[in-house]
CSV table of C-alpha atoms and ligand atoms in Angstrom, one decimal:
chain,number,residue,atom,x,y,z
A,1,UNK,CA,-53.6,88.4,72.7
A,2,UNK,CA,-50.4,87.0,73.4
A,3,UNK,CA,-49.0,89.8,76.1
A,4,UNK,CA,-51.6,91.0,78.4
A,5,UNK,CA,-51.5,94.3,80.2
A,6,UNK,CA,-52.9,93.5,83.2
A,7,UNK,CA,-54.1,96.9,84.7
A,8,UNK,CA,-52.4,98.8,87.2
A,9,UNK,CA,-53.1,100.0,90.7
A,10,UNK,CA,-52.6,103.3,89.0
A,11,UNK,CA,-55.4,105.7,86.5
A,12,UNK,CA,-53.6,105.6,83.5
A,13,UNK,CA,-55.2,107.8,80.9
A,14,UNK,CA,-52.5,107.8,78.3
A,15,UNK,CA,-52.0,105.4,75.6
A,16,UNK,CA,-48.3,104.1,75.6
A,17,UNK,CA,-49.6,100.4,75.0
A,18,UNK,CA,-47.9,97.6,77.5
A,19,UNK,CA,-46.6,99.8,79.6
A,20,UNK,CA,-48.6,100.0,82.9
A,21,UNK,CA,-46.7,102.2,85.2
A,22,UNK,CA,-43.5,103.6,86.5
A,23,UNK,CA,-42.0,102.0,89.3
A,24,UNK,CA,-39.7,103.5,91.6
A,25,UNK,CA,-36.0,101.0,91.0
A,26,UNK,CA,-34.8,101.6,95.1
A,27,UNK,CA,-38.1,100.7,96.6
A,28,UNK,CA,-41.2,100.2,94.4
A,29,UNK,CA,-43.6,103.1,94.8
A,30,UNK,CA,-45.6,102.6,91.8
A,31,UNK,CA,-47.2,106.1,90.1
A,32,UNK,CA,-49.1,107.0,86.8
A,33,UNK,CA,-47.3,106.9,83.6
A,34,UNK,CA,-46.3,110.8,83.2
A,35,UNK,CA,-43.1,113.0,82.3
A,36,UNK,CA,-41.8,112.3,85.6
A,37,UNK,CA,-38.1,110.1,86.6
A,38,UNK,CA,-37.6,110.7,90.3
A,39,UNK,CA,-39.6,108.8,93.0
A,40,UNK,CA,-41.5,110.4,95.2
A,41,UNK,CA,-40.9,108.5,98.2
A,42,UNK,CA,-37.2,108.2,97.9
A,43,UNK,CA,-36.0,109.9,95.2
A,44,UNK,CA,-34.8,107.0,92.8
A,45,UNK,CA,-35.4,106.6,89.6
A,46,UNK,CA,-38.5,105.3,87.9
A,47,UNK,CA,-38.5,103.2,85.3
A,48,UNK,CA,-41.7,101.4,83.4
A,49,UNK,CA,-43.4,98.7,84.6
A,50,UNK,CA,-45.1,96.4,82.4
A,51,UNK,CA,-47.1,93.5,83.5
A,52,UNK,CA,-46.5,91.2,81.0
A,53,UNK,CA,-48.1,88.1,81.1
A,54,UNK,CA,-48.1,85.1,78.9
A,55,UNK,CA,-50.2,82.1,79.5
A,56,UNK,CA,-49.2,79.0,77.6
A,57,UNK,CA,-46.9,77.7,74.5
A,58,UNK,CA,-49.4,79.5,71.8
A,59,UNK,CA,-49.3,82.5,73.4
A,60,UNK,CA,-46.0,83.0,73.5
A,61,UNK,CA,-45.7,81.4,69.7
A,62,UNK,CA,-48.9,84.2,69.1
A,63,UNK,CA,-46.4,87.0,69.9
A,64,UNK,CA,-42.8,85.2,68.4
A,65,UNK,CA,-45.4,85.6,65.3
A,66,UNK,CA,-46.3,89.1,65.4
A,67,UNK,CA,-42.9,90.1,66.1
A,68,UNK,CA,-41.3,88.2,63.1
A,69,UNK,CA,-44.2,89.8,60.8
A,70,UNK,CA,-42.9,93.2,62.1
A,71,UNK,CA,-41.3,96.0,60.1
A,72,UNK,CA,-37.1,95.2,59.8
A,73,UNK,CA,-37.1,98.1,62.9
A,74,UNK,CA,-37.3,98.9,66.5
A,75,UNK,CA,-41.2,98.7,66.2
A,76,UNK,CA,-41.7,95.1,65.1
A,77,UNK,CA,-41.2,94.7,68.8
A,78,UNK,CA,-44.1,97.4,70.0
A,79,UNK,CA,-45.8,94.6,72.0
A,80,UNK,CA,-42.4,95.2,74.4
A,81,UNK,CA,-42.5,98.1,74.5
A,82,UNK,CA,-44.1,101.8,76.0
A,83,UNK,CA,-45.9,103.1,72.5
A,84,UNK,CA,-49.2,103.1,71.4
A,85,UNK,CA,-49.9,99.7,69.0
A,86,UNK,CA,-50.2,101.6,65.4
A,87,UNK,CA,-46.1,103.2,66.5
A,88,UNK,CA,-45.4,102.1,62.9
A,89,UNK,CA,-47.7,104.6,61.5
A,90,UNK,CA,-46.5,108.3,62.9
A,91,UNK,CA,-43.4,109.9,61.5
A,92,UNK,CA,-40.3,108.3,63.0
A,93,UNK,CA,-36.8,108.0,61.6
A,94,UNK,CA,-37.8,104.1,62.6
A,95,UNK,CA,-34.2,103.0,63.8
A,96,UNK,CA,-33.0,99.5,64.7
A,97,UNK,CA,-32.7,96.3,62.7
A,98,UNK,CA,-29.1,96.8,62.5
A,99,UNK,CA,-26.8,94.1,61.3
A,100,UNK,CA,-25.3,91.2,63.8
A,101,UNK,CA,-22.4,90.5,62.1
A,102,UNK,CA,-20.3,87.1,62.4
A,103,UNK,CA,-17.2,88.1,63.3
A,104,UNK,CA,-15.0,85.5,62.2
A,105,UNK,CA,-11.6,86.9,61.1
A,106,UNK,CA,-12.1,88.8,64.4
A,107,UNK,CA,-12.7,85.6,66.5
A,108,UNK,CA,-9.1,84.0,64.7
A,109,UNK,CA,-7.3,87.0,65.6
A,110,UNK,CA,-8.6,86.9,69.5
A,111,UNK,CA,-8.8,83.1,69.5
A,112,UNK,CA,-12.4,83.0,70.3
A,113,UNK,CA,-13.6,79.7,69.1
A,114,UNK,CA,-17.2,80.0,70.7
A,115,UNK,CA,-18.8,82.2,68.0
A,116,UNK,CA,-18.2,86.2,68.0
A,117,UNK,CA,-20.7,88.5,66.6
A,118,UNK,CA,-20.5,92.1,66.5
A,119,UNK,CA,-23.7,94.2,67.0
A,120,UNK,CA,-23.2,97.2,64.8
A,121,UNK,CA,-24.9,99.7,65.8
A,122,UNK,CA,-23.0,102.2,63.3
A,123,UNK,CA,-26.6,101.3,61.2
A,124,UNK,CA,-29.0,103.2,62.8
A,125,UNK,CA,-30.2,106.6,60.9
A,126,UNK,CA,-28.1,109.0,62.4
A,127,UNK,CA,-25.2,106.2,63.1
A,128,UNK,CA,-25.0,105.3,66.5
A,129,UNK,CA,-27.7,103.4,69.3
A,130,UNK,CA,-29.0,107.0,70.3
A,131,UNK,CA,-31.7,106.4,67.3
A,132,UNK,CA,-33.2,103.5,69.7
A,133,UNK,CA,-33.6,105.5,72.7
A,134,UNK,CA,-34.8,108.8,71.3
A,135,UNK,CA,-37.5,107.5,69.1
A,136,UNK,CA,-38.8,105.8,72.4
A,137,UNK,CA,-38.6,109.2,74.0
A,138,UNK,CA,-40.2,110.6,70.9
A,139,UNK,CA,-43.5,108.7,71.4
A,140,UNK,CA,-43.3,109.6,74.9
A,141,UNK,CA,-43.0,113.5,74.5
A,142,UNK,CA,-46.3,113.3,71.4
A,143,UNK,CA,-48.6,111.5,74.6
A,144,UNK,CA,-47.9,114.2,76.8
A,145,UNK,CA,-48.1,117.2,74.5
A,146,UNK,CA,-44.4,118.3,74.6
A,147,UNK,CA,-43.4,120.7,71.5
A,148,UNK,CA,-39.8,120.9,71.6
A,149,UNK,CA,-37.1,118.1,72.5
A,150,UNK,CA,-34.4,118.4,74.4
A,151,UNK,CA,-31.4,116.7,75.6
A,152,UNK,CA,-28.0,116.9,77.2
A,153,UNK,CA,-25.5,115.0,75.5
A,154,UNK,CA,-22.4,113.9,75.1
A,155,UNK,CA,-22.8,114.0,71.1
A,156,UNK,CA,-24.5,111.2,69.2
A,157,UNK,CA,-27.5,111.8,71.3
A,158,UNK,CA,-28.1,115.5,69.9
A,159,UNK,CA,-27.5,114.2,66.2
A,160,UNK,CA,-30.4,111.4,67.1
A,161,UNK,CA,-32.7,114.1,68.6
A,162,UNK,CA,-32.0,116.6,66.0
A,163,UNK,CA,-32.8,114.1,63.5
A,164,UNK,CA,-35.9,112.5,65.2
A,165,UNK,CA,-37.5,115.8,66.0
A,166,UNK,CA,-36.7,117.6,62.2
A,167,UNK,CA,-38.8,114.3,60.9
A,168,UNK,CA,-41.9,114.3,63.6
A,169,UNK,CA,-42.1,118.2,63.3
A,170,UNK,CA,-41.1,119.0,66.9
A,171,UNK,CA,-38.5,122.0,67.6
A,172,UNK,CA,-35.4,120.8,69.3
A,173,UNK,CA,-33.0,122.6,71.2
A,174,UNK,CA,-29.5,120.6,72.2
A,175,UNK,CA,-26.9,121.2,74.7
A,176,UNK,CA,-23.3,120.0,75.0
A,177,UNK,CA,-20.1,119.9,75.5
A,178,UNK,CA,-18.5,123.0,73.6
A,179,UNK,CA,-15.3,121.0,72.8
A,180,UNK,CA,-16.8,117.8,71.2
A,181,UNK,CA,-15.8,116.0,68.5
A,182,UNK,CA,-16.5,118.1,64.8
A,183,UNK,CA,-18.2,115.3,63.2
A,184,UNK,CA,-20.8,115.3,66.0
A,185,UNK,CA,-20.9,118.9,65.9
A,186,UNK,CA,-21.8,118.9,62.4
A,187,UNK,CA,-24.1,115.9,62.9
A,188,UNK,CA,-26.4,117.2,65.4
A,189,UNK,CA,-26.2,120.3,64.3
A,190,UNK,CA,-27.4,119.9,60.5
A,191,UNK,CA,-30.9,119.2,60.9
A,192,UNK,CA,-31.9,122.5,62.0
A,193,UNK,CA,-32.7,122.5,65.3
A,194,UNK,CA,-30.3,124.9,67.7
A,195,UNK,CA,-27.4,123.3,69.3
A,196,UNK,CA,-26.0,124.7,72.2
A,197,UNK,CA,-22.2,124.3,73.4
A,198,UNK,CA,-21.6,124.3,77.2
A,199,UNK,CA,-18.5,125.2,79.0
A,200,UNK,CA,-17.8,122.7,80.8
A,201,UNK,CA,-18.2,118.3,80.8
A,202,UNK,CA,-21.1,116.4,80.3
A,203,UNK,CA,-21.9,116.5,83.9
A,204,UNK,CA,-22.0,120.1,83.7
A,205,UNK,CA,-24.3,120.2,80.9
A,206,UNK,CA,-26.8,117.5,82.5
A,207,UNK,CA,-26.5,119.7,85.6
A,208,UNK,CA,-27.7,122.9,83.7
A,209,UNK,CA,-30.1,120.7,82.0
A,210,UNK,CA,-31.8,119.7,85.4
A,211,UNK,CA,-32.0,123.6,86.1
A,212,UNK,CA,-33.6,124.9,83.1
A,213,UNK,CA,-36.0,121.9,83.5
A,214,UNK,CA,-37.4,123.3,86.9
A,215,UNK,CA,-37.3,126.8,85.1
A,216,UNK,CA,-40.0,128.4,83.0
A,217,UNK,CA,-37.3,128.6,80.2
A,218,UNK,CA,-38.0,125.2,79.8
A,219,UNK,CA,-41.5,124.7,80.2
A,220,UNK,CA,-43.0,122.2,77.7
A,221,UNK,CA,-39.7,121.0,76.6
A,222,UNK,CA,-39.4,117.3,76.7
A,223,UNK,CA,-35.9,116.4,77.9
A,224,UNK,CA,-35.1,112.7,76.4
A,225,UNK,CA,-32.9,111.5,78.8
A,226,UNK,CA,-34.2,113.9,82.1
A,227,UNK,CA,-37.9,114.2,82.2
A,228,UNK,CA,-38.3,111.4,79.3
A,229,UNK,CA,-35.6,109.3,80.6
A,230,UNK,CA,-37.9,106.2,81.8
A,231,UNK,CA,-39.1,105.7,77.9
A,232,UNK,CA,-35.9,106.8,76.7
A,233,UNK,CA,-34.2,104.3,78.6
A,234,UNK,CA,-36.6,101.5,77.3
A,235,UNK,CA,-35.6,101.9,73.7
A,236,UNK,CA,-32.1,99.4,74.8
A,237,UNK,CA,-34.4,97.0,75.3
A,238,UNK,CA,-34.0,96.9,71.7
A,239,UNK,CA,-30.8,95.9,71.2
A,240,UNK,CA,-31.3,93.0,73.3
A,241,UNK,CA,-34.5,91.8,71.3
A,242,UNK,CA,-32.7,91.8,68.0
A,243,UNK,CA,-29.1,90.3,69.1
A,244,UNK,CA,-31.4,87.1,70.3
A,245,UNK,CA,-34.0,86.7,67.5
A,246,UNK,CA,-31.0,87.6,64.9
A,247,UNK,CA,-29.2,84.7,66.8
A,248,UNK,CA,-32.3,82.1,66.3
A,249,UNK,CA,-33.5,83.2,69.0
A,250,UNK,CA,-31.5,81.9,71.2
A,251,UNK,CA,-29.4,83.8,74.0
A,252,UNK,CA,-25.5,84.7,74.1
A,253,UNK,CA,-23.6,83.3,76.4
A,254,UNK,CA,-22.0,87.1,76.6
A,255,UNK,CA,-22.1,90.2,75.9
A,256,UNK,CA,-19.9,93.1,75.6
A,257,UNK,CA,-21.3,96.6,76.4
A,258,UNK,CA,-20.5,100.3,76.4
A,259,UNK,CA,-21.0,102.0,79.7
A,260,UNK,CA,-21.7,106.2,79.7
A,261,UNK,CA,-24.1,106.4,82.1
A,262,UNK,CA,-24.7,102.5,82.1
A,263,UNK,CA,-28.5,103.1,81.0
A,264,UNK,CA,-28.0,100.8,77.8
A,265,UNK,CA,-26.1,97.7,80.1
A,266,UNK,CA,-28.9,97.5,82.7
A,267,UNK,CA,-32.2,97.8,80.0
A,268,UNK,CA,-29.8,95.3,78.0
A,269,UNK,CA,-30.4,93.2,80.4
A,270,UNK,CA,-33.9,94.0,81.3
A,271,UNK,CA,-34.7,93.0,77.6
A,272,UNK,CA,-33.2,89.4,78.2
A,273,UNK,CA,-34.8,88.8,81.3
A,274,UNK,CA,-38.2,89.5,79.4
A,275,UNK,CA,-37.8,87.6,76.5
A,276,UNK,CA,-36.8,84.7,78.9
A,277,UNK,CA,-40.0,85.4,81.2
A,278,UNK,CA,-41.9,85.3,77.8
A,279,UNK,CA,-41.2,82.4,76.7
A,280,UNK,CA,-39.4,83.3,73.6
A,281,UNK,CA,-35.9,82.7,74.7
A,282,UNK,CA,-34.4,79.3,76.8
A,283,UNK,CA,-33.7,80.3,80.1
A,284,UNK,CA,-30.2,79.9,80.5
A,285,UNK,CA,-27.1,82.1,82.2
A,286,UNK,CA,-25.7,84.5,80.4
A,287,UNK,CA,-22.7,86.6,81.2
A,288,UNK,CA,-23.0,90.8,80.8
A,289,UNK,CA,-19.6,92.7,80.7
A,290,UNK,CA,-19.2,96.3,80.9
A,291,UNK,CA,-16.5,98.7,79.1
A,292,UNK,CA,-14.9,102.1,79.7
A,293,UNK,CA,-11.8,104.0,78.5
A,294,UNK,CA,-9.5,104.0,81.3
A,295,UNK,CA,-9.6,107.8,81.2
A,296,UNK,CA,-13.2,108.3,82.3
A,297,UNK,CA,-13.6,104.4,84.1
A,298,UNK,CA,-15.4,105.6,87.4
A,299,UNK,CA,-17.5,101.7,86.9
A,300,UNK,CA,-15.2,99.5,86.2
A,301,UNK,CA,-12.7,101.0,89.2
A,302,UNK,CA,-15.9,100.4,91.3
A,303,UNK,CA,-16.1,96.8,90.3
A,304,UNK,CA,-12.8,96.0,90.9
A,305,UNK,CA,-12.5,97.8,94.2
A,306,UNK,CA,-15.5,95.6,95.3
A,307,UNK,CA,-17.5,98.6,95.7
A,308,UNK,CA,-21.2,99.2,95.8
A,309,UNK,CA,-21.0,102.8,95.0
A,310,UNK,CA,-19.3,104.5,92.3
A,311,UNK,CA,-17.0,107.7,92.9
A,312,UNK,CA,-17.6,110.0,89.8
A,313,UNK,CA,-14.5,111.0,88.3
A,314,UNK,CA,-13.6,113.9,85.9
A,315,UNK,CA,-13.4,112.5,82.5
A,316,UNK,CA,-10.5,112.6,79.9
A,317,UNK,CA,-10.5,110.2,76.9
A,318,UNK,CA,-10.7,110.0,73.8
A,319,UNK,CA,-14.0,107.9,74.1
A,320,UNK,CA,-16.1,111.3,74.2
A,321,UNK,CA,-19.5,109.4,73.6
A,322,UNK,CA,-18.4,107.4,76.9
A,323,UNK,CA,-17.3,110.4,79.1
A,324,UNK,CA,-19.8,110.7,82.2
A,325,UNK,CA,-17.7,110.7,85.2
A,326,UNK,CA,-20.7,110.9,87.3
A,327,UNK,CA,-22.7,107.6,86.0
A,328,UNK,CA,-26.6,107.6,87.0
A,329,UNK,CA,-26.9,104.1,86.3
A,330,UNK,CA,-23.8,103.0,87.3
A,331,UNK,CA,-24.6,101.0,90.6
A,332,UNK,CA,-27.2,99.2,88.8
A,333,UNK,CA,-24.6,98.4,86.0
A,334,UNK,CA,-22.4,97.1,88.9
A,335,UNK,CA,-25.3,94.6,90.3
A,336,UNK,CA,-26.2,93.3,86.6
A,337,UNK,CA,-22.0,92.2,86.3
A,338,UNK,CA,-22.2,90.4,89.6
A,339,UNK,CA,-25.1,89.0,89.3
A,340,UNK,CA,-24.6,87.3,85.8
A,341,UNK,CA,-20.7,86.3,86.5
A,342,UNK,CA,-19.5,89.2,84.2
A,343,UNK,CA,-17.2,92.3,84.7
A,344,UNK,CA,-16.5,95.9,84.1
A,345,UNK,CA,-13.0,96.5,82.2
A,346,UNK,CA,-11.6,99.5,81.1
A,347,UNK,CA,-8.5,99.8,78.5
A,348,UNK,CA,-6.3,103.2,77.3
A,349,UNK,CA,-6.9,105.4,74.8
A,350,UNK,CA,-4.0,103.6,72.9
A,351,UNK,CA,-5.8,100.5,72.9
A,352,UNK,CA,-9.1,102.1,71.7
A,353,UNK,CA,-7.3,103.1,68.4
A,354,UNK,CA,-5.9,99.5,68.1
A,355,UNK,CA,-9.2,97.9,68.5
A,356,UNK,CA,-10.9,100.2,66.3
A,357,UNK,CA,-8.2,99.7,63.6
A,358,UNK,CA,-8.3,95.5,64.5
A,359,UNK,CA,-12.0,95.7,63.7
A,360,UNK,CA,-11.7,97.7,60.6
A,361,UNK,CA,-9.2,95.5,59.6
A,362,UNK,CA,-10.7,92.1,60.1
A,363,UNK,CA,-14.5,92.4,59.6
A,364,UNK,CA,-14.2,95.8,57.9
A,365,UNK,CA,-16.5,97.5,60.2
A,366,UNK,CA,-15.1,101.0,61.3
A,367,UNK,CA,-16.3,101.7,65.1
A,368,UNK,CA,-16.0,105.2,66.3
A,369,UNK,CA,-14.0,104.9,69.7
A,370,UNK,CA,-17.1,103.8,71.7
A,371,UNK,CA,-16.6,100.9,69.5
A,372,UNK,CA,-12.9,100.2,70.0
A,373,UNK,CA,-13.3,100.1,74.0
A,374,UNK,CA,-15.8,97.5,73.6
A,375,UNK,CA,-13.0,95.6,71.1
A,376,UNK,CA,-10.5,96.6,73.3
A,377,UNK,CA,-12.0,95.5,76.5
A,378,UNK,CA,-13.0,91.9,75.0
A,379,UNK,CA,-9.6,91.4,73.7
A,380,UNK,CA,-8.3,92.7,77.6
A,381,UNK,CA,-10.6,89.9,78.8
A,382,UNK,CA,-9.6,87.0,76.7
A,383,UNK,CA,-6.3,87.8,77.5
A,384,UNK,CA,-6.6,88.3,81.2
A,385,UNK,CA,-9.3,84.7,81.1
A,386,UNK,CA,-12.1,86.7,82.6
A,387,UNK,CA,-14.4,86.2,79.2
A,388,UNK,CA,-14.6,82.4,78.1
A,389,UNK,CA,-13.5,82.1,74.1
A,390,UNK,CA,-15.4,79.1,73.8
A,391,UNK,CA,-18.7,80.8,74.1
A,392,UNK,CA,-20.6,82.6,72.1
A,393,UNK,CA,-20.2,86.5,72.8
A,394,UNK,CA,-21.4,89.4,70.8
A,395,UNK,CA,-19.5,92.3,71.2
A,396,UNK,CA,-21.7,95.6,70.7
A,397,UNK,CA,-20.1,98.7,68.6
A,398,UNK,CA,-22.4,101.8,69.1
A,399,UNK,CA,-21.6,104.2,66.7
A,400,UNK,CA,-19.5,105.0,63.3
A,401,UNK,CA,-15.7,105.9,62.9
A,402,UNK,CA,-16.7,108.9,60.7
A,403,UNK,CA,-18.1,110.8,63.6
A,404,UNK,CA,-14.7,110.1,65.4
A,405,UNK,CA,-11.9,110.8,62.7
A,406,UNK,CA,-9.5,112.3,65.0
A,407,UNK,CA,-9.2,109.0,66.8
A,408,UNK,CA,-7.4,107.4,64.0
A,409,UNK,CA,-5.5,110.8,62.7
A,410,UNK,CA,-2.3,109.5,60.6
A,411,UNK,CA,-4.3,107.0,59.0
A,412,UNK,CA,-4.1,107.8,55.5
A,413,UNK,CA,-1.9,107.4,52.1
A,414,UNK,CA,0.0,104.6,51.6
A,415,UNK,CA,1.8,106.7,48.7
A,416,UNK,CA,1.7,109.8,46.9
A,417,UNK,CA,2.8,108.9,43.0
A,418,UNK,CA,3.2,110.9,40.1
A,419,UNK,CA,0.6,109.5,37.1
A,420,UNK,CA,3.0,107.0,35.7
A,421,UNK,CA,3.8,103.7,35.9
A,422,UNK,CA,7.5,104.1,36.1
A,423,UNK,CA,6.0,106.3,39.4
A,424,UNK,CA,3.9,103.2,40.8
A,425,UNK,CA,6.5,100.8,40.5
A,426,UNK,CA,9.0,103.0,42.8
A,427,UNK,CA,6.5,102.7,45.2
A,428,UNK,CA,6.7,99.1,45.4
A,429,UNK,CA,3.2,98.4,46.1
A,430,UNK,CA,2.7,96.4,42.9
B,501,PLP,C1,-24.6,107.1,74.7
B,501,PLP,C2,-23.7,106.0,74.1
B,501,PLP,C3,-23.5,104.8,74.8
B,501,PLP,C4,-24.0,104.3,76.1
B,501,PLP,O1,-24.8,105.2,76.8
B,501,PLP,P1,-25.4,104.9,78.2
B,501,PLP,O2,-25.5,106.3,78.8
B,501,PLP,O3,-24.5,104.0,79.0
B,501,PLP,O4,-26.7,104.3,78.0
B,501,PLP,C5,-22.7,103.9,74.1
B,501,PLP,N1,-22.1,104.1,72.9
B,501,PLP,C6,-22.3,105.3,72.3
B,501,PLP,C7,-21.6,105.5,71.0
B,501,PLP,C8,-23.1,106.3,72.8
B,501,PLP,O5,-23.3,107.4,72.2
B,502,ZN,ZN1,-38.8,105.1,95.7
C-alpha cells in the first residue's frame, strides 16, 4: 500500500479510511474521530489528521496509479481522503471532475501570458463546489448513524444537501437566509427535503443552527458544516487534487480563491501541501490569493490592515454565496496569503457583473457572482502588479450564473423584430 495509516494514539472504531484522528488546529490535542468540531482543551477547531506516509518512488507511483484508475470524481482520490475504501459503491451524487478550462481569450484580455485556467466548478451536480464538501460530510453522518442532514447556508450549500441527502435516503432539513436569491430557493428547495428561511444573515442562521444543535430538536441531525464540519471541510481538498493532476500534475504557480468562511482557501491549500508531501507533485512555491465583494470583505480589510484578527462585518453584496461577515476560518485564510506571498482583494459589486460578463464573454463560461469576484479580483491584481501574468494561475469560479440571474438583470434582447426580413434588416444586425 502506497499511503499507510499509521495508527493513532487515539481508539478509533469507525471506518473513514486514512483518516486517523481529529486534531485540534490552535494547539494539537488529538481525539477520536467522532461528530465533534470544537477542541476540548481550547476550544479550536478540529480538523482530520491523517498520517500519511509514503516510503519510496514506487509507492508514491503505486498511489499516482490508483488515483488515475479512479472514477472521473471526487472518489478516485479516496486514498486522501476521510471515507471508507469501497466510497464508490454507496449512493452519492459523486461530484467533482469538473473541467479546468484554458482560459485563453481571458488571458489576452488581462494580459496574462503565464497560462490562465479557470476551475469551473459551475459542473458539479447541483452546480456549484458545495457537491465536494457535502458528499464528504455525507459519508461522515452514514459512520455515525445520523438520519437527517442539516446545514446553515448561505444557498448553494442547501441545494447540495438537499440533493445529496434525496439520493442516499437521509431526511434533510435546511435553514437560510429568508431573502436569498430565487434560483437558490428553488434549487435547494426542489428535492424534497424542508427548507427553512431565517430572518436575519447568515451569521444569524449559523447562530440558530449552533442552538438547535445543543437542543433535543436536533438530536441525531448531522449538521454538515457544524457537527460534520471537519469532513465537510475535507471535501476542498478536492479541488486542489484535480487542478494539479488536470495540470500534469504539476502545481500552479497561483491560485485564485473565493472566501465565505475561508474553509475552501485553507483545505485548498492543505491538498497541495499533501500532494507535495506525497510525492506526487514538485515541491515548489506557489502563491494562494483570496477574494471578496467589497460589501461583505471582513478578510481582505484584515490583510491589508496587517491584522491577525478579522473584525466581522455585516454583509451587503450582491455576492450572497460569499456573505459571512463573521468568517470562522478567516485567520487561517490570512496565514495561508502570507505565508505563500499571496493576498486577499476585494472588488465592488459593479465589478462582479463586469467580470462575470468578461468571462461569459471570452471563454463562454457564465459564473454566478461568486465567480465574477474571483475574475474581478484577478483582473484588480494584474492591474494593481500584486499577481504576476507571466505565471501560471488558475482562477476558481464556484458556482453557475443561472442560480444568480438577478446579477446580470438587463441582459437580454438585442432586438424585438416583427417576422419579416424587411423587419430584420431595420434592425441592422445583418
Ligand atoms: C460556499 C461557497 C464558497 C466558499 O465557501 P467557504 O465557506 O469559504 O468554504 C465559494 N463559492 C461559492 C459559490 C460558495 O457557495
Ligand atoms: Zn485545542
Amino acid at each position: 500500500m502506497a499511503v499507510q495509516t499509521v495508527a493513532s494514539t487515539t481508539t478509533d472504531s469507525v471506518d473513514l479510511g486514512p483518516a486517523a484522528a481529529l486534531s485540534c488546529r490552535e494547539c494539537g490535542h488529538r481525539v477520536p474521530l467522532g461528530p465533534v468540531f470544537a477542541c476540548e482543551e481550547c476550544f479550536g477547531p478540529l480538523e482530520i489528521a491523517y498520517d500519511f506516509s509514503v516510503n519510496s518512488k514506487a509507492d508514491t507511483e503505486e498511489l499516482r496509479g490508483r488515483i488515475e484508475a479512479g472514477p472521473a470524481n471526487i472518489w478516485r482520490y479516496a486514498p486522501l481522503l476521510p471515507v471508507p475504501a469501497d466510497v464508490a459503491t454507496k449512493p452519492n451524487i459523486n461530484p467533482g471532475w469538473t473541467k479546468l478550462v484554458q482560459a485563453d481569450n481571458l488571458a489576452r484580455e488581462l494580459g496574462v501570458t503565464g497560462g490562465l485556467y479557470v476551475k469551473d466548478d459551475s459542473g458539479n451536480p447541483t452546480h456549484s463546489f458545495k457537491d465536494r464538501v457535502v458528499a464528504q460530510a455525507l459519508e461522515a453522518a452514514r459512520v455515525f448513524g445520523f438520519t437527517t442532514l442539516s446545514c446553515s447556508s448561505t444557498g448553494n450549500l442547501a441545494g447540495a444537501v438537499g440533493a445529496a441527502a434525496a439520493r442516499a435516503g437521509f431526511r434533510s432539513c435546511v435553514f437560510i437566509p429568508h431573502d436569498l436569491e430565487q434560483g437558490k430557493v428553488v434549487m435547494a428547495a426542489v428535492y424534497g427535503g424542508d427548507l427553512v428561511g431565517i430572518e436575519g444573515n447568515y451569521d444569524d442562521v449559523n447562530r440558530f443552527c449552533s442552538e438547535l444543535i445543543g437542543d433535543p430538536a436536533g438530536e441525531g441531525w448531522g449538521f454538515v458544516n457544524v457537527n460534520l464540519r471537519p469532513y465537510y471541510a475535507e471535501g476542498s481538498k478536492t479541488l486542489a487534487y484535480e487542478i494539479c493532476e488536470q495540470l500534469g500534475w504539476r502545481l500552479p504557480d497561483q491560485l485564485v480563491v473565493p472566501i465565505a468562511s475561508g474553509s475552501q482557501l485553507t483545505k485548498i491549500d492543505k491538498g497541495l501541501q499533501e500532494l507535495i508531501k506525497l510525492g506526487l507533485v514538485e515541491d515548489k512555491p506557489y502563491k494562494i490569493f483570496g477574494a471578496q465583494a467589497e460589501g461583505c470583505s471582513p478578510v481582505s480589510t484584515a490583510f491589508k490592515a496587517g491584522h491577525e484578527v478579522v473584525r466581522p462585518q455585516k454583509p451587503n453584496t450582491i455576492a450572497k454565496s460569499l456573505a459571512i461577515g463573521n468568517p470562522a476560518d478567516g485567520p487561517y485564510v490570512l496565514d495561508i496569503a502570507r505565508r505563500t506571498g499571496g493576498a486577499v482583494e476585494d472588488v465592488t459589486d459593479e465589478q462582479v457583473v463586469d467580470a462575470i460578463k468578461l468571462l461569459a464573454r471570452t471563454e463562454g463560461i457564465f459564473a454566478e457572482t461568486a465567480g465574477g469576484v474571483t475574475v474581478g479580483v484577478t483582473r484588480k491584481l494584474i492591474e494593481n502588479g500584486v499577481l504576476d501574468p507571466t505565471k501560471t494561475t488558475v482562477v476558481l469560479n464556484t458556482g453557475d450564473g443561472l442560480k444568480t440571474l438577478d446579477a446580470v438583470a438587463g441582459t437580454g434582447l438585442t432586438a424585438t423584430i416583427r417576422p419579416n426580413l424587411d423587419s430584420f434588416r431595420e434592425a441592422a444586425l445583418a
